[in-house]
Amino acid sequence: MPNRTTTDEEFDADLAGMLAAPHAVPLGLKPDVPWFDFDLVIELGLGYLNRGESTAAEAVATAALASRSAKVQAAGQLVAALLQLSRGRYRRAWAATGKAAKFSDPDVAAEVAFVRGLILEGRGNNRDASHQYGVVAQSGRYRSVGRAALAFGEMLARESGSWDPDAYEVLGAAVDSGFPEAAGPALLAQATLVDRGPDRDMAEFLYREATGASIPRTAAQAAFHLGDILRERGDLAGAREQFRAASRSSDPEFSAKGALNLGVMLMEAGQAAEAIELFDLAAASSHEPAAARGHCHLGLLAIDAGDPRTAEHHLRIALRCKDPQVQAAARTGLDHLRNGGR
């Protein structure tokens, strides 16, 4: 387990292992064991939230708040603030940072500034958020600096909506931090920025680099977009490989999107049986837009297979989607069934 004498590289490796087990690790957290310190509480809480594991993050906060160490308690308050922020409760999140800030310590001050930056940005106050991220940048805490550079760079990219060299440079600082939890998402954000312009070679390179990210959603999103580029370039085998990688992710959205794109490619290649398996995977997703597309494809394939009952089942589910294209395709399929296949 990581502790105060662990090197940064050893800490990051131990952290990666703990973040990969969100249902097991929190059960073993004890508030006053030596390795359960300020840094680990912060990184576990953030890491679990970045993976959509809010229950695990809550367990981390609860254990930290029960510690006899005031500094570890402050970390617990900051994870609690992040949980409130993830639920859109800005005032409660800000209040929790105030409780953490009562412990006078430079590490705590840096993390308070980071979380307050996220809150201010969420409220649309980008100017003050930028100031908070600047405070973190002066802290010398390499994980904190990497995370702040990522947050600031992504904020700049959202503001511009197009190619932005300043955002790209700031994101580069997150990559250069070497902290995997910041570097992977920063590579993806850089790729997305470059993808807005004409340099598709660089976008392909950056997406490929980001497929190795430690955060499953980041890796899946990168694989999905890389698959799109490869398909456009005629590298169908490479595109299939990337869409398949995305489809095997634990991320609900991009696993479903990857399955859909791979399913379409296989259907176009005459491999209907495998395509149906992938559309089934998409249809079962909790990501509703992708699930609706999965049902639509299944319905249309069932028409081709002469199975009107299955076709109607899937098409009626697809019809509930708000996507006009999906609705139109589902209506066309249902009309076909009503007209007896004519």
XYZ file of C-alpha atoms in Angstrom:
342
model
C 0.000 0.000 0.000
C 1.196 3.590 -0.655
C 2.603 5.525 2.297
C 4.579 8.644 3.075
C 7.900 7.004 2.096
C 6.636 5.593 -1.208
C 8.072 7.106 -4.396
C 5.735 8.873 -6.803
C 6.044 6.011 -9.295
C 5.255 3.396 -6.641
C 2.356 5.484 -5.349
C 0.871 5.804 -8.850
C 1.213 2.059 -9.457
C -0.442 1.214 -6.136
C -3.151 3.790 -6.823
C -3.912 2.238 -10.220
C -4.393 -1.145 -8.594
C -6.727 0.259 -5.954
C -8.771 2.216 -8.489
C -9.235 -0.978 -10.510
C -11.042 -2.596 -7.555
C -13.762 -0.090 -6.560
C -16.001 -2.744 -5.000
C -13.296 -4.372 -2.883
C -10.857 -1.690 -1.746
C -13.315 0.601 0.097
C -14.399 -2.329 2.281
C -10.896 -2.580 3.694
C -10.297 1.107 4.363
C -9.396 1.868 7.959
C -9.258 5.507 9.055
C -6.037 5.348 11.058
C -3.710 2.957 9.253
C -0.485 4.766 8.242
C -0.908 4.406 4.493
C -4.411 5.969 4.503
C -3.067 9.502 4.309
C -4.123 12.819 2.780
C -2.819 12.128 -0.727
C -4.354 8.682 -0.969
C -7.768 9.927 0.181
C -7.736 12.685 -2.466
C -6.582 10.444 -5.307
C -8.907 7.564 -4.444
C -11.899 9.878 -4.116
C -11.185 11.652 -7.407
C -10.246 8.444 -9.181
C -13.421 6.631 -8.198
C -15.565 9.615 -9.186
C -13.807 9.796 -12.566
C -14.806 6.168 -13.074
C -18.435 6.730 -12.089
C -17.958 4.846 -8.810
C -19.645 7.273 -6.439
C -20.385 4.610 -3.806
C -16.677 3.837 -3.535
C -15.888 7.566 -3.313
C -18.439 7.925 -0.503
C -16.742 5.080 1.381
C -13.394 6.861 1.042
C -14.882 10.110 2.382
C -16.571 8.346 5.290
C -13.373 6.573 6.330
C -11.352 9.790 6.080
C -13.836 11.800 8.134
C -13.560 9.166 10.880
C -9.765 9.571 11.088
C -8.041 11.053 14.116
C -5.819 13.048 11.738
C -7.164 16.539 11.034
C -5.392 16.564 7.684
C -6.997 13.286 6.609
C -10.362 14.676 7.775
C -9.760 17.685 5.500
C -9.213 15.294 2.602
C -12.506 13.631 3.515
C -14.260 17.000 3.352
C -12.789 17.620 -0.106
C -13.978 14.248 -1.406
C -17.393 15.047 0.100
C -17.284 18.363 -1.788
C -16.547 16.540 -5.041
C -19.468 14.202 -4.405
C -21.787 17.169 -3.867
C -20.417 18.804 -7.012
C -21.110 15.646 -9.027
C -24.759 15.979 -7.949
C -24.975 19.656 -8.879
C -25.093 20.843 -5.255
C -22.734 23.774 -5.554
C -23.449 25.450 -2.227
C -22.934 22.254 -0.261
C -19.755 21.552 -2.207
C -18.408 25.019 -1.438
C -19.311 24.665 2.245
C -17.371 21.396 2.421
C -14.271 23.098 0.977
C -14.623 25.734 3.699
C -14.490 23.022 6.365
C -11.370 21.563 4.752
C -9.705 24.991 4.536
C -9.847 25.358 8.316
C -6.823 23.050 8.502
C -3.853 25.268 7.679
C -1.540 23.268 5.448
C -0.092 23.911 1.959
C -1.234 20.526 0.620
C -4.773 21.155 1.825
C -4.723 24.697 0.422
C -3.738 23.389 -3.027
C -6.539 20.814 -3.098
C -9.079 23.320 -1.763
C -8.130 25.617 -4.653
C -8.512 22.777 -7.150
C -11.978 21.779 -5.942
C -13.092 25.405 -5.729
C -11.907 25.873 -9.314
C -14.144 23.007 -10.402
C -17.098 24.464 -8.480
C -16.617 27.958 -9.898
C -16.283 26.572 -13.411
C -19.468 24.553 -12.899
C -21.226 27.783 -11.946
C -19.954 29.489 -15.106
C -17.415 31.695 -13.315
C -14.425 30.804 -15.466
C -12.401 33.875 -14.506
C -12.270 32.999 -10.824
C -11.868 29.318 -11.665
C -8.751 30.218 -13.657
C -7.352 32.009 -10.604
C -7.906 28.926 -8.436
C -6.205 26.648 -10.982
C -3.294 29.128 -10.984
C -2.966 28.718 -7.213
C -2.700 24.963 -7.684
C -0.057 25.400 -10.391
C 2.183 27.150 -7.833
C 1.850 24.366 -5.260
C 4.576 22.086 -6.611
C 2.394 19.007 -6.000
C 2.866 17.179 -9.279
C -0.446 15.295 -9.202
C -2.317 18.468 -8.255
C -0.500 20.474 -10.930
C -1.366 17.862 -13.555
C -5.028 17.778 -12.576
C -5.299 21.573 -12.503
C -3.659 21.872 -15.932
C -6.129 19.305 -17.285
C -9.124 21.145 -15.812
C -7.884 24.549 -17.002
C -7.030 23.274 -20.492
C -10.404 21.578 -20.901
C -12.120 24.774 -19.747
C -10.238 26.816 -22.349
C -11.092 24.272 -25.048
C -14.797 24.441 -24.183
C -14.687 28.237 -24.238
C -13.144 28.408 -27.718
C -15.153 25.659 -29.391
C -12.454 25.429 -32.063
C -8.702 24.962 -32.396
C -7.064 26.806 -29.500
C -3.253 26.774 -29.206
C -3.401 28.106 -25.636
C -5.644 25.257 -24.529
C -3.398 22.773 -26.337
C -0.325 24.116 -24.530
C -1.978 23.983 -21.106
C -3.126 20.421 -21.763
C 0.456 19.635 -22.698
C 1.474 20.609 -19.164
C -0.977 17.996 -17.854
C 0.582 15.393 -20.149
C 4.078 16.422 -19.075
C 3.131 16.084 -15.405
C 3.437 12.335 -15.886
C 0.498 11.646 -13.574
C -1.534 8.957 -15.397
C -4.892 10.187 -14.083
C -4.252 13.566 -15.740
C -2.036 12.642 -18.692
C -4.483 10.263 -20.391
C -7.477 12.614 -20.359
C -5.202 15.486 -21.432
C -4.031 13.506 -24.478
C -7.665 12.848 -25.370
C -8.522 16.538 -24.973
C -5.559 17.483 -27.166
C -6.701 14.974 -29.787
C -10.206 16.435 -29.738
C -8.772 19.932 -30.221
C -6.572 18.864 -33.137
C -9.470 16.918 -34.633
C -11.287 20.228 -35.092
C -8.666 21.248 -37.639
C -7.070 19.754 -40.748
C -4.196 17.830 -39.100
C -5.751 14.370 -39.049
C -2.350 12.681 -38.753
C -1.702 14.382 -35.411
C -5.262 13.671 -34.248
C -4.776 9.992 -35.080
C -1.473 9.932 -33.179
C -2.943 11.594 -30.082
C -6.057 9.411 -30.034
C -3.822 6.349 -30.299
C -1.737 7.567 -27.367
C -4.879 8.197 -25.324
C -6.167 4.631 -25.862
C -3.645 3.625 -23.200
C -5.224 5.901 -20.577
C -5.753 4.518 -17.076
C -9.354 5.794 -16.923
C -11.635 3.342 -18.793
C -13.918 6.031 -20.221
C -10.962 8.000 -21.579
C -9.455 4.932 -23.250
C -12.809 3.899 -24.725
C -13.577 7.376 -26.050
C -10.127 7.589 -27.639
C -10.537 4.172 -29.276
C -13.954 5.159 -30.608
C -12.718 8.377 -32.218
C -9.594 6.664 -33.532
C -11.854 4.073 -35.128
C -13.775 6.849 -36.880
C -10.568 8.317 -38.321
C -9.307 4.922 -39.489
C -12.641 4.087 -41.106
C -12.621 7.399 -42.982
C -9.117 6.588 -44.216
C -10.165 3.171 -45.488
C -8.341 1.185 -42.790
C -11.325 -1.035 -42.075
C -9.371 -3.643 -40.128
C -7.866 -0.962 -37.890
C -11.260 0.665 -37.400
C -12.823 -2.646 -36.417
C -10.054 -3.240 -33.889
C -10.625 0.134 -32.235
C -14.426 -0.128 -32.206
C -14.106 -3.590 -30.697
C -11.789 -2.238 -28.001
C -14.322 0.481 -27.190
C -17.173 -2.050 -27.117
C -15.327 -4.092 -24.475
C -14.942 -1.110 -22.161
C -16.804 -0.757 -18.868
C -17.982 2.703 -19.944
C -21.721 2.582 -20.782
C -21.683 5.251 -23.484
C -18.618 4.403 -25.518
C -18.941 0.644 -25.150
C -22.394 0.970 -26.730
C -21.204 3.394 -29.405
C -18.267 1.158 -30.245
C -20.569 -1.852 -30.506
C -22.906 0.077 -32.808
C -20.171 1.189 -35.188
C -18.571 -2.243 -35.288
C -21.982 -3.830 -35.790
C -22.713 -1.582 -38.765
C -19.348 -2.425 -40.323
C -19.943 -6.149 -39.902
C -23.487 -5.864 -41.231
C -22.162 -4.088 -44.319
C -19.667 -6.935 -44.712
C -22.462 -9.496 -44.624
C -21.676 -10.756 -41.101
C -25.205 -10.350 -39.762
C -24.959 -12.867 -36.909
C -22.035 -11.110 -35.232
C -23.603 -7.722 -35.957
C -26.754 -8.796 -34.097
C -24.671 -9.720 -31.035
C -23.169 -6.245 -31.027
C -26.523 -4.530 -31.511
C -27.830 -6.610 -28.586
C -24.937 -5.274 -26.498
C -25.794 -1.700 -27.466
C -29.512 -2.205 -26.850
C -28.788 -3.392 -23.311
C -26.746 -0.268 -22.509
C -27.812 2.256 -19.882
C -26.849 4.970 -22.393
C -30.315 5.545 -23.853
C -29.462 7.141 -27.241
C -27.097 4.299 -28.138
C -29.540 1.712 -26.789
C -32.274 3.114 -29.028
C -30.029 2.823 -32.075
C -29.267 -0.750 -31.090
C -32.973 -1.564 -30.915
C -33.545 0.133 -34.273
C -30.877 -1.956 -35.990
C -32.219 -5.124 -34.382
C -35.725 -4.294 -35.560
C -34.678 -3.655 -39.147
C -32.595 -6.819 -39.233
C -35.558 -8.786 -37.860
C -37.653 -7.484 -40.788
C -35.035 -8.782 -43.191
C -35.076 -12.123 -41.346
C -38.868 -12.410 -41.671
C -39.547 -12.085 -37.937
C -42.219 -9.349 -37.663
C -42.958 -9.874 -33.959
C -39.316 -9.341 -32.929
C -39.038 -6.454 -35.380
C -42.049 -4.647 -33.919
C -40.767 -5.145 -30.357
C -37.437 -3.497 -31.085
C -38.784 -0.756 -33.324
C -41.359 0.372 -30.774
C -38.621 0.712 -28.163
C -36.501 2.675 -30.663
C -39.454 4.959 -31.384
C -39.309 6.318 -27.821
C -35.940 7.903 -28.562
C -35.787 11.676 -29.059
C -33.316 11.354 -31.940
C -35.219 12.321 -35.133
C -33.134 9.976 -37.292
C -33.830 6.983 -35.063
C -37.520 7.877 -34.876
C -37.750 8.175 -38.665
C -36.044 4.822 -39.232
C -38.247 3.137 -36.640
C -41.429 4.599 -38.177
C -40.344 3.491 -41.637
C -39.810 -0.035 -40.325
C -43.171 -0.102 -38.537
C -44.940 1.217 -41.637
C -43.300 -1.562 -43.611
C -44.693 -4.107 -41.161
C -48.212 -2.579 -41.281
C -48.171 -2.771 -45.047
C -47.358 -6.438 -44.947
C -43.761 -6.006 -46.030
C -44.567 -3.989 -49.116
